PDB file of C-alpha atoms in Angstrom:
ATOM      1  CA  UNK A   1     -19.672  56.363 -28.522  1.00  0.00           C
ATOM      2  CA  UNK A   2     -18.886  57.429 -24.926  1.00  0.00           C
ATOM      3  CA  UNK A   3     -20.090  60.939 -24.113  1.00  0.00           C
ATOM      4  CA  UNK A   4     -18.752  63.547 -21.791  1.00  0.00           C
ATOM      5  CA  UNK A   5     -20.517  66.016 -19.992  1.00  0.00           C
ATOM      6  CA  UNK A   6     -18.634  68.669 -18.463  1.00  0.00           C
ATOM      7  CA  UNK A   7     -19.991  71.505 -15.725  1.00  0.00           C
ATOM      8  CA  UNK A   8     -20.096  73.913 -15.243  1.00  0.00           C
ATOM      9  CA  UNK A   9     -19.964  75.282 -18.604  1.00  0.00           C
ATOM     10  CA  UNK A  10     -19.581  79.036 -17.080  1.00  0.00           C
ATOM     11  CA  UNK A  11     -17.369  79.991 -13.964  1.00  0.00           C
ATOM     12  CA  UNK A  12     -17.432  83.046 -12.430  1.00  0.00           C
ATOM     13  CA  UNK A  13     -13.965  83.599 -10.080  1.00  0.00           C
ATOM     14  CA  UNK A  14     -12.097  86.262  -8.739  1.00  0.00           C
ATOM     15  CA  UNK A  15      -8.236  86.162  -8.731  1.00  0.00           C
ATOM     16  CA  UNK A  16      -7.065  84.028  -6.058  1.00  0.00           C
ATOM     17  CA  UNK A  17      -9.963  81.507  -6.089  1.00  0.00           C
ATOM     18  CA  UNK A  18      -9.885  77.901  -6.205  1.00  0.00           C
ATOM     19  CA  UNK A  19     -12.413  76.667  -8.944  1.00  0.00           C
ATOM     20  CA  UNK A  20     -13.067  73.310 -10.010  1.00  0.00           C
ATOM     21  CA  UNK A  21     -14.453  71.778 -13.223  1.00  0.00           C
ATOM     22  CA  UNK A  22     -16.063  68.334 -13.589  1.00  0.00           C
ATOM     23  CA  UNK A  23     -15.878  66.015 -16.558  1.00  0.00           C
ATOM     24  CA  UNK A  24     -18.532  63.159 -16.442  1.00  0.00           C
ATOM     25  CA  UNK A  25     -18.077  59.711 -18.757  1.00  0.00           C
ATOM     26  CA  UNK A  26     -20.343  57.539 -20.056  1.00  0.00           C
ATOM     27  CA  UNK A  27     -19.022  54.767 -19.258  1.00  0.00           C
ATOM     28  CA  UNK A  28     -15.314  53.839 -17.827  1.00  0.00           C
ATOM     29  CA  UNK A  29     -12.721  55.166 -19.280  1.00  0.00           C
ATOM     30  CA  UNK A  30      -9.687  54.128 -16.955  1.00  0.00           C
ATOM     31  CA  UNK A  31      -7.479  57.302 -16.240  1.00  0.00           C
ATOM     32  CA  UNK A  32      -7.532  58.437 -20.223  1.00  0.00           C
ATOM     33  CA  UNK A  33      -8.856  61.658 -20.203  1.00  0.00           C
ATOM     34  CA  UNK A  34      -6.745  65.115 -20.604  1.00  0.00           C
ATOM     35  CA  UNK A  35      -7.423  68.739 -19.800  1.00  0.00           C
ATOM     36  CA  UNK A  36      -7.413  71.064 -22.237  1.00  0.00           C
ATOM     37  CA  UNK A  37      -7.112  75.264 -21.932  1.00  0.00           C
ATOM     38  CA  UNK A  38      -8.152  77.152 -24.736  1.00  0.00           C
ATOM     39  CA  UNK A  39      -8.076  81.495 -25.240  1.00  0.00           C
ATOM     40  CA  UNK A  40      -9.634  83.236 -28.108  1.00  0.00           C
ATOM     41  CA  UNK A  41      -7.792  82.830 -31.590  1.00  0.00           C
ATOM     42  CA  UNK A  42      -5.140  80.294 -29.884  1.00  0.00           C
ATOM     43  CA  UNK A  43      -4.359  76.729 -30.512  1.00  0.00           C
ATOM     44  CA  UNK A  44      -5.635  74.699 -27.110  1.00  0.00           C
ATOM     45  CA  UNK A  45      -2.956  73.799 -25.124  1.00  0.00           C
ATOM     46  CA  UNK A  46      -2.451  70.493 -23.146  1.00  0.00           C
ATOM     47  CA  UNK A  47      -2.686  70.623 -19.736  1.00  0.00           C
ATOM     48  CA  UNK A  48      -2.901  66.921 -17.966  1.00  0.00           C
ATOM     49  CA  UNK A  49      -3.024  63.969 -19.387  1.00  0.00           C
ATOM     50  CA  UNK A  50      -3.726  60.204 -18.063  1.00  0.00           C
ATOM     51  CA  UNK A  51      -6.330  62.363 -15.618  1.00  0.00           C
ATOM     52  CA  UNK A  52      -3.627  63.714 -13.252  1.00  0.00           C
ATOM     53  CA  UNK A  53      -0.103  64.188 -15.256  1.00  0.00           C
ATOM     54  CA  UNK A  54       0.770  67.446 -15.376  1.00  0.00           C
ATOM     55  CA  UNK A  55       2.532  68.171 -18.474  1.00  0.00           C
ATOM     56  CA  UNK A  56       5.849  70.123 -18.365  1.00  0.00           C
ATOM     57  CA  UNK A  57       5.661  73.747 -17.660  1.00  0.00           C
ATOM     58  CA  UNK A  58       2.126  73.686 -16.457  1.00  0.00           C
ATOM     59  CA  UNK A  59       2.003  75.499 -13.541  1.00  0.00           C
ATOM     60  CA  UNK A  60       1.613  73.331 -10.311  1.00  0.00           C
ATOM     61  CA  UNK A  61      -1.506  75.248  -9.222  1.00  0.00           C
ATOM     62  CA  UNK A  62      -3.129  73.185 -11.716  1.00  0.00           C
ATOM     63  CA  UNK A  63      -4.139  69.794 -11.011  1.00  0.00           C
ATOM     64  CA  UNK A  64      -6.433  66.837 -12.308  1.00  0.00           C
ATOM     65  CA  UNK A  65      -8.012  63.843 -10.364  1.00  0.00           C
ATOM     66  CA  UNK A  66     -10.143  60.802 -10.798  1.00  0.00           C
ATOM     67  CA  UNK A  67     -10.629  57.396 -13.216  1.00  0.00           C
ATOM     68  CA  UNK A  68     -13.577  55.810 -14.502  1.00  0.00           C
ATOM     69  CA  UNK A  69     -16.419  58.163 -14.875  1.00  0.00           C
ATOM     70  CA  UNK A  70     -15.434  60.852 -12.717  1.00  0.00           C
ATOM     71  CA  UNK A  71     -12.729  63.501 -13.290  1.00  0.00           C
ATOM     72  CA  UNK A  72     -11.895  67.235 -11.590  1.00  0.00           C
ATOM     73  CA  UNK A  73      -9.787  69.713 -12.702  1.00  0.00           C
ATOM     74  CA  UNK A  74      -8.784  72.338  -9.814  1.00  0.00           C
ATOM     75  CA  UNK A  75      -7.020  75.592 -10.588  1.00  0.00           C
ATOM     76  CA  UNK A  76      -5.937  76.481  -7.354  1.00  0.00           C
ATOM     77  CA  UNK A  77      -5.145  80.711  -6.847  1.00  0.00           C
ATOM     78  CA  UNK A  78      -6.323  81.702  -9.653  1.00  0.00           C
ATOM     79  CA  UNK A  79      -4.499  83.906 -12.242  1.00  0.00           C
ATOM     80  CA  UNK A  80      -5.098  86.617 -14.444  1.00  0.00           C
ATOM     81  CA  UNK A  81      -3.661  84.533 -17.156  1.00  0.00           C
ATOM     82  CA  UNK A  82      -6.032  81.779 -16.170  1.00  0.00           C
ATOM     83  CA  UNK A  83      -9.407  83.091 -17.841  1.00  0.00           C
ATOM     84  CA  UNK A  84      -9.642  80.952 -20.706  1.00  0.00           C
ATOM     85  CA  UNK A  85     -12.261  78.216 -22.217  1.00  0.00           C
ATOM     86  CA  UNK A  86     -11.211  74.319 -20.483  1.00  0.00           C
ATOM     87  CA  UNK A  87     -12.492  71.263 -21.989  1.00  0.00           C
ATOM     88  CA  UNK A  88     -11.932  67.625 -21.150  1.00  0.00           C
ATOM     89  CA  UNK A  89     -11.498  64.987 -24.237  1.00  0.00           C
ATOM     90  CA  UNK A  90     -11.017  61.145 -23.263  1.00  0.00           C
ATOM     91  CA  UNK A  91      -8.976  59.069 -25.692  1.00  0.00           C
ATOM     92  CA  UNK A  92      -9.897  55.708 -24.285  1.00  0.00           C
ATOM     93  CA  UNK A  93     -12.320  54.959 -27.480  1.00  0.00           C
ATOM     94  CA  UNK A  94     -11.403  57.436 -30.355  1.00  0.00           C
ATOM     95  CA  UNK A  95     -12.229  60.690 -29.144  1.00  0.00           C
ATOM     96  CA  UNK A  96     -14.832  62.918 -27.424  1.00  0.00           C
ATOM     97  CA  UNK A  97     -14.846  65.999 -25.699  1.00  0.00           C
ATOM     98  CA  UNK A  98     -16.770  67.791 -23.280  1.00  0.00           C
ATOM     99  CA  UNK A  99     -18.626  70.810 -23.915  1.00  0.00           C
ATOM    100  CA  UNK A 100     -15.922  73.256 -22.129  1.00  0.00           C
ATOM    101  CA  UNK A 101     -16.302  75.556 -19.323  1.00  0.00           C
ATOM    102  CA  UNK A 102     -15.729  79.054 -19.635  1.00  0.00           C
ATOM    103  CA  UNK A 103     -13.802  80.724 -16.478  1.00  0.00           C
ATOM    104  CA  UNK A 104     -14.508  84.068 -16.355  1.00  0.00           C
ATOM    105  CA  UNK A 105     -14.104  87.074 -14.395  1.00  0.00           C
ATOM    106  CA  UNK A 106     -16.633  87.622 -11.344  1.00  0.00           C
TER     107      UNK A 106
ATOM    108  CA  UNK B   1       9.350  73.216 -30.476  1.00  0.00           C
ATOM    109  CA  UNK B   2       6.665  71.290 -32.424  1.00  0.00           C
ATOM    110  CA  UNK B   3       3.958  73.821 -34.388  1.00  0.00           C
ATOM    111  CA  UNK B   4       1.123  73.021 -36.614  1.00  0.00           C
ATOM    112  CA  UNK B   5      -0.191  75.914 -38.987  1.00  0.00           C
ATOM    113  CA  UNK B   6      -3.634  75.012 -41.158  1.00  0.00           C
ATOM    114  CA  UNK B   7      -4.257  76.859 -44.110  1.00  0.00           C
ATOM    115  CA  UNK B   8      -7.340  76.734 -46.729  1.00  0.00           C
ATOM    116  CA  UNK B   9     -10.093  77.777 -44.688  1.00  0.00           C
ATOM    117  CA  UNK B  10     -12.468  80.250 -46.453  1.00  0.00           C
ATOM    118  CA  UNK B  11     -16.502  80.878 -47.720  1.00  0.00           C
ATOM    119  CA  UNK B  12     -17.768  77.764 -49.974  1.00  0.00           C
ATOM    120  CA  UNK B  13     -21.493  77.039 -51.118  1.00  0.00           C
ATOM    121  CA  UNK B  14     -23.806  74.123 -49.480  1.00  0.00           C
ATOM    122  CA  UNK B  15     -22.672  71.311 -51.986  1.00  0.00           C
ATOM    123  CA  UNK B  16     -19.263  72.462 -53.108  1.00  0.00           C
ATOM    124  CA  UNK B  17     -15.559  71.354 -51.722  1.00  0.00           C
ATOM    125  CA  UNK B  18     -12.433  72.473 -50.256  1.00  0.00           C
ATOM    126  CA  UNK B  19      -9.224  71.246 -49.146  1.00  0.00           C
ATOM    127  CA  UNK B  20      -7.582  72.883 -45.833  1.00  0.00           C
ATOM    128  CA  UNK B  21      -3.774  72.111 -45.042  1.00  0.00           C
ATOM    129  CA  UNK B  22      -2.040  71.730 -41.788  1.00  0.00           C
ATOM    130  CA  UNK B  23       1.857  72.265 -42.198  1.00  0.00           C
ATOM    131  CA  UNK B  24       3.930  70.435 -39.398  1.00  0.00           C
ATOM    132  CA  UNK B  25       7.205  71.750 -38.100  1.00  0.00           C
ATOM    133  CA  UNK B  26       9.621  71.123 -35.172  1.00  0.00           C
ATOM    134  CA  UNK B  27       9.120  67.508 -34.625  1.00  0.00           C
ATOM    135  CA  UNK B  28       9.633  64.348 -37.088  1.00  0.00           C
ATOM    136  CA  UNK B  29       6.701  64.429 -39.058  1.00  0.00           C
ATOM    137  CA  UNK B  30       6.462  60.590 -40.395  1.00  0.00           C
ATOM    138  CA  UNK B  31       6.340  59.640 -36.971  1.00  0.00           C
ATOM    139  CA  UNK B  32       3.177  60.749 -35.640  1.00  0.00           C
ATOM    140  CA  UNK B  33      -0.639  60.022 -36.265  1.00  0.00           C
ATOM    141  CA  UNK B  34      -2.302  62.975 -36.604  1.00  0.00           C
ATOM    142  CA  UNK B  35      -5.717  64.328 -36.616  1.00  0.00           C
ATOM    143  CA  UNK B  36      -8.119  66.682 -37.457  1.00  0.00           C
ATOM    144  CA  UNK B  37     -10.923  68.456 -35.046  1.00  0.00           C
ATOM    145  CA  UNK B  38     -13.628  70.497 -35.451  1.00  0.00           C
ATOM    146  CA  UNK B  39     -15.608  73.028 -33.591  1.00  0.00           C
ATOM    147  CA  UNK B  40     -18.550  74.712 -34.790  1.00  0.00           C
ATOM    148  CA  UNK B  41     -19.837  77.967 -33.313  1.00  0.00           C
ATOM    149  CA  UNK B  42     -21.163  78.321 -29.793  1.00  0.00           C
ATOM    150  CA  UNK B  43     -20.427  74.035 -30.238  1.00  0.00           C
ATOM    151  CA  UNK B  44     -18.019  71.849 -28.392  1.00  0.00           C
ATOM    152  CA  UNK B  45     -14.842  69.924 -29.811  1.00  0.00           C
ATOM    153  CA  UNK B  46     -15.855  67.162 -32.106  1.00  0.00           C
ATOM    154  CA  UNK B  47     -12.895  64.942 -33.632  1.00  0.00           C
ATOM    155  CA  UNK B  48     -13.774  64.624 -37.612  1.00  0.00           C
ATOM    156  CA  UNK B  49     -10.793  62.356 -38.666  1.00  0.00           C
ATOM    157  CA  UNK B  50      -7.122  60.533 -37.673  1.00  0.00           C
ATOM    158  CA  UNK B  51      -4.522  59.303 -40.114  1.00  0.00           C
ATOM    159  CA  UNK B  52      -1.729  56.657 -38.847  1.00  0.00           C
ATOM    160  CA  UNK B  53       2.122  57.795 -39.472  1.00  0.00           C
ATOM    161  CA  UNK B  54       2.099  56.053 -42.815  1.00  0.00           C
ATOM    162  CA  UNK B  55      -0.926  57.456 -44.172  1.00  0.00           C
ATOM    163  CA  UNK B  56      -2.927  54.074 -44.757  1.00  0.00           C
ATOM    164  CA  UNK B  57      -4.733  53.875 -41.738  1.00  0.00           C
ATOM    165  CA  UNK B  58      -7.522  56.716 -41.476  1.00  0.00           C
ATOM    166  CA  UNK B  59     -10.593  57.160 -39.444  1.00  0.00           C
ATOM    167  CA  UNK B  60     -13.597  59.243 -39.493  1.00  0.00           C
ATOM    168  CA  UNK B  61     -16.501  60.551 -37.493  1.00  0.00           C
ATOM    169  CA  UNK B  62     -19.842  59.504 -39.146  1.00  0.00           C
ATOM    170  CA  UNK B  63     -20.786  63.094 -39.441  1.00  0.00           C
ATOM    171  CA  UNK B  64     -18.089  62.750 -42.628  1.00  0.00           C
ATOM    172  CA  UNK B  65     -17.580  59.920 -43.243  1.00  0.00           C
ATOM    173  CA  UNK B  66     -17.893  59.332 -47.254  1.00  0.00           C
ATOM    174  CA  UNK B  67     -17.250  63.246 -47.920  1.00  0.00           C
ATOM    175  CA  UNK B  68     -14.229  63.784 -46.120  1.00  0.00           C
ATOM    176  CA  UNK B  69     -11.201  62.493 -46.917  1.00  0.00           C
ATOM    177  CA  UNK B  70      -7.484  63.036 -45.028  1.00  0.00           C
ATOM    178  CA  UNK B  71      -4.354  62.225 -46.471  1.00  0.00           C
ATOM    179  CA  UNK B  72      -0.662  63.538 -45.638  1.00  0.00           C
ATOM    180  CA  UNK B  73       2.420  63.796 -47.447  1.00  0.00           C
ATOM    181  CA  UNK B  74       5.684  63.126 -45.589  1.00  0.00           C
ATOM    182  CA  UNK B  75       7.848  64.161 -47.727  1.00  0.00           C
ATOM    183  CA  UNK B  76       6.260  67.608 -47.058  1.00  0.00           C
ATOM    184  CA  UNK B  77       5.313  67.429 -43.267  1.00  0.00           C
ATOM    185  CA  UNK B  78       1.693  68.230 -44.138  1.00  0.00           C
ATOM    186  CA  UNK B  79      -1.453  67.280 -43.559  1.00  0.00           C
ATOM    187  CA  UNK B  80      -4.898  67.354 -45.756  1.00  0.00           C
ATOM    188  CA  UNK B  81      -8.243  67.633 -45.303  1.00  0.00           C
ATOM    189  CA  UNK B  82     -10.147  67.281 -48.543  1.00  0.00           C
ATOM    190  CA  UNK B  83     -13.976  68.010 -48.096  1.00  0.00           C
ATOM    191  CA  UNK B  84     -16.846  67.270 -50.136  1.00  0.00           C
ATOM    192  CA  UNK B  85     -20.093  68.014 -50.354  1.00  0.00           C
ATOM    193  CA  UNK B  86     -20.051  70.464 -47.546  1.00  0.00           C
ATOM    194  CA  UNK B  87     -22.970  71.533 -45.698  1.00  0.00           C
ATOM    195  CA  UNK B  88     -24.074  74.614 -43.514  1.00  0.00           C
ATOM    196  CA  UNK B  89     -23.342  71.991 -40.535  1.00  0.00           C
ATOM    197  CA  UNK B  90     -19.779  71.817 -41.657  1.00  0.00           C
ATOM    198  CA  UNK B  91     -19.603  75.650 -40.723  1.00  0.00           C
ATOM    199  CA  UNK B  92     -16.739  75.545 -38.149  1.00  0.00           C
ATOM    200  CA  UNK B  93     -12.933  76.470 -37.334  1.00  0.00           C
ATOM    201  CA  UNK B  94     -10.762  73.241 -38.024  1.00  0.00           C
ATOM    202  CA  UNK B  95      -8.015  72.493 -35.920  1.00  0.00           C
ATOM    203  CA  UNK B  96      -5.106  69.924 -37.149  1.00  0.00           C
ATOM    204  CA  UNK B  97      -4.017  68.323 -33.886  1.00  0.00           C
ATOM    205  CA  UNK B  98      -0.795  65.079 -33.266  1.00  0.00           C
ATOM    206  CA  UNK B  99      -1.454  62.447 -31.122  1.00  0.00           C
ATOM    207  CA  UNK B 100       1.324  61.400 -28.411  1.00  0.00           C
ATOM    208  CA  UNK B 101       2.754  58.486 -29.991  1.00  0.00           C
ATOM    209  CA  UNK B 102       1.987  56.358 -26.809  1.00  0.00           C
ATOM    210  CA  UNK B 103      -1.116  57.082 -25.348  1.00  0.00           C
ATOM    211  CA  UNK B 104      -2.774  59.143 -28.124  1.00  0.00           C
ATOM    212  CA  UNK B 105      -4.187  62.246 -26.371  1.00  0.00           C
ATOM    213  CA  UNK B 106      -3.821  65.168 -28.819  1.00  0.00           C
ATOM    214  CA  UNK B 107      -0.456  66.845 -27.491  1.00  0.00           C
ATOM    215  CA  UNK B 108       0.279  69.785 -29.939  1.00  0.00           C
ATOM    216  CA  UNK B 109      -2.628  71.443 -32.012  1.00  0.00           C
ATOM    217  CA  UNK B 110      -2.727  74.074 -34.318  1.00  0.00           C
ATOM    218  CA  UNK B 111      -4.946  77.495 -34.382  1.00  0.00           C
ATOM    219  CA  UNK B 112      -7.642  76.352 -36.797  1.00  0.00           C
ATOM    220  CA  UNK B 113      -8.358  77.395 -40.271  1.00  0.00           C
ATOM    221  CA  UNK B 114     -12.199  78.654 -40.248  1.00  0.00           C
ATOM    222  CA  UNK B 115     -14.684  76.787 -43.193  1.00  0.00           C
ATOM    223  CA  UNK B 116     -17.861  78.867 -43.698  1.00  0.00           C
ATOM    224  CA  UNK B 117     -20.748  76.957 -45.682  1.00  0.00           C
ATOM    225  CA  UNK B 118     -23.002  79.269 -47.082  1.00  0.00           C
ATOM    226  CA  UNK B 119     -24.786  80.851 -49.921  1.00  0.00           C
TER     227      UNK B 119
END
């Protein structure tokens, strides 16, 4: 099974602040890996897919990067609306996701 | 807009079964492979289970595998998750989820519907 380890798994950011969260595969998977945001009692929402598509109505100042075994997701000017629980999953063999990272207020 | 809704979730004793639901609406049903995910408390995501658009293909983690069983009825736009069995490790808040009918990432998910195992 390939693993994924994401970090950090807690954030601390002030409104305004570009924050970045790594996802970390255990072997290759090509650019098939999504970003995930998830608040308390809500169904996760899909962010990027194929590492770096941003899906429609995502804000821009989201954005996702890499392939293989290396992957960043950057919220860039942060938003209130933008503390919330992230996770990675890659779908290039079945499915696994990270652990999540929590972004919370500083 | 496409909306999943799971239903079912509730207390059971270590050794007993359930079935939780996951009703579909806003998108053509029969067309989409579907799944269901799991996360247990202060856990991560773990996928438990996929079903293809007809319903004979399935998959399952090996955490379930034998005990759980997923099924669908199009007819209905619903989804099933009958579980066996259970455990206190099965403690967790289910999530149905689709899968983009190209590239398979999970595109639309539901809220969850939360199993406790306990006695």
């Amino acid at each position: 099974d390939i693993q994924m380890t994401q970090f950090p798994s807690t954030l601390s950011a002030s409104i305004g602040d570009r924050v970045t969260i790594t996802c970390r595969a255990s072997q290759s998977i090509s650019s098939w890996l999504a970003w995930y945001q998830q608040k308390p009692g809500k169904a996760p929402k899909l962010l990027i897919s194929k590492a770096s598509s941003l899906e429609s109505g995502v804000p821009s100042r989201f954005s996702g990067s890499g392939s293989g075994t290396e992957f960043t997701l950057t919220i860039n000017s942060l938003q209130p609306d933008d503390f919330a629980i992230y996770f990675c999953q890659q779908y290039n063999s079945h499915w696994t996701f990270g652990q999540g990272t929590k972004v919370e207020v500083k | 807009e496409a909306q999943l809704e799971e239903s079912g979730g509730g207390l059971v004793q270590p050794g007993g079964s359930l079935r939780i639901s996951c009703a579909a609406s806003g998108f053509p049903f029969s067309s989409y492979e579907m799944s269901w995910v799991r996360q247990a408390p202060g856990k991560g995501l773990e996928f438990i289970s996929y079903i293809g658009s007809g319903g004979s293909n399935t998959k399952y983690a090996d955490s379930v595998q034998g005990r759980f069983t997923i099924s669908r009825d199009n007819t209905d736009n619903s989804l099933f998750l009958q579980m066996n069995s259970l455990r206190a490790e099965d403690t967790a808040r289910y999530h149905c989820a689709r899968l983009h009918p190209i590239f398979a990432y999970m595109d639309v998910w539901g809220k969850g519907t939360t199993v406790t195992v306990s006695s």
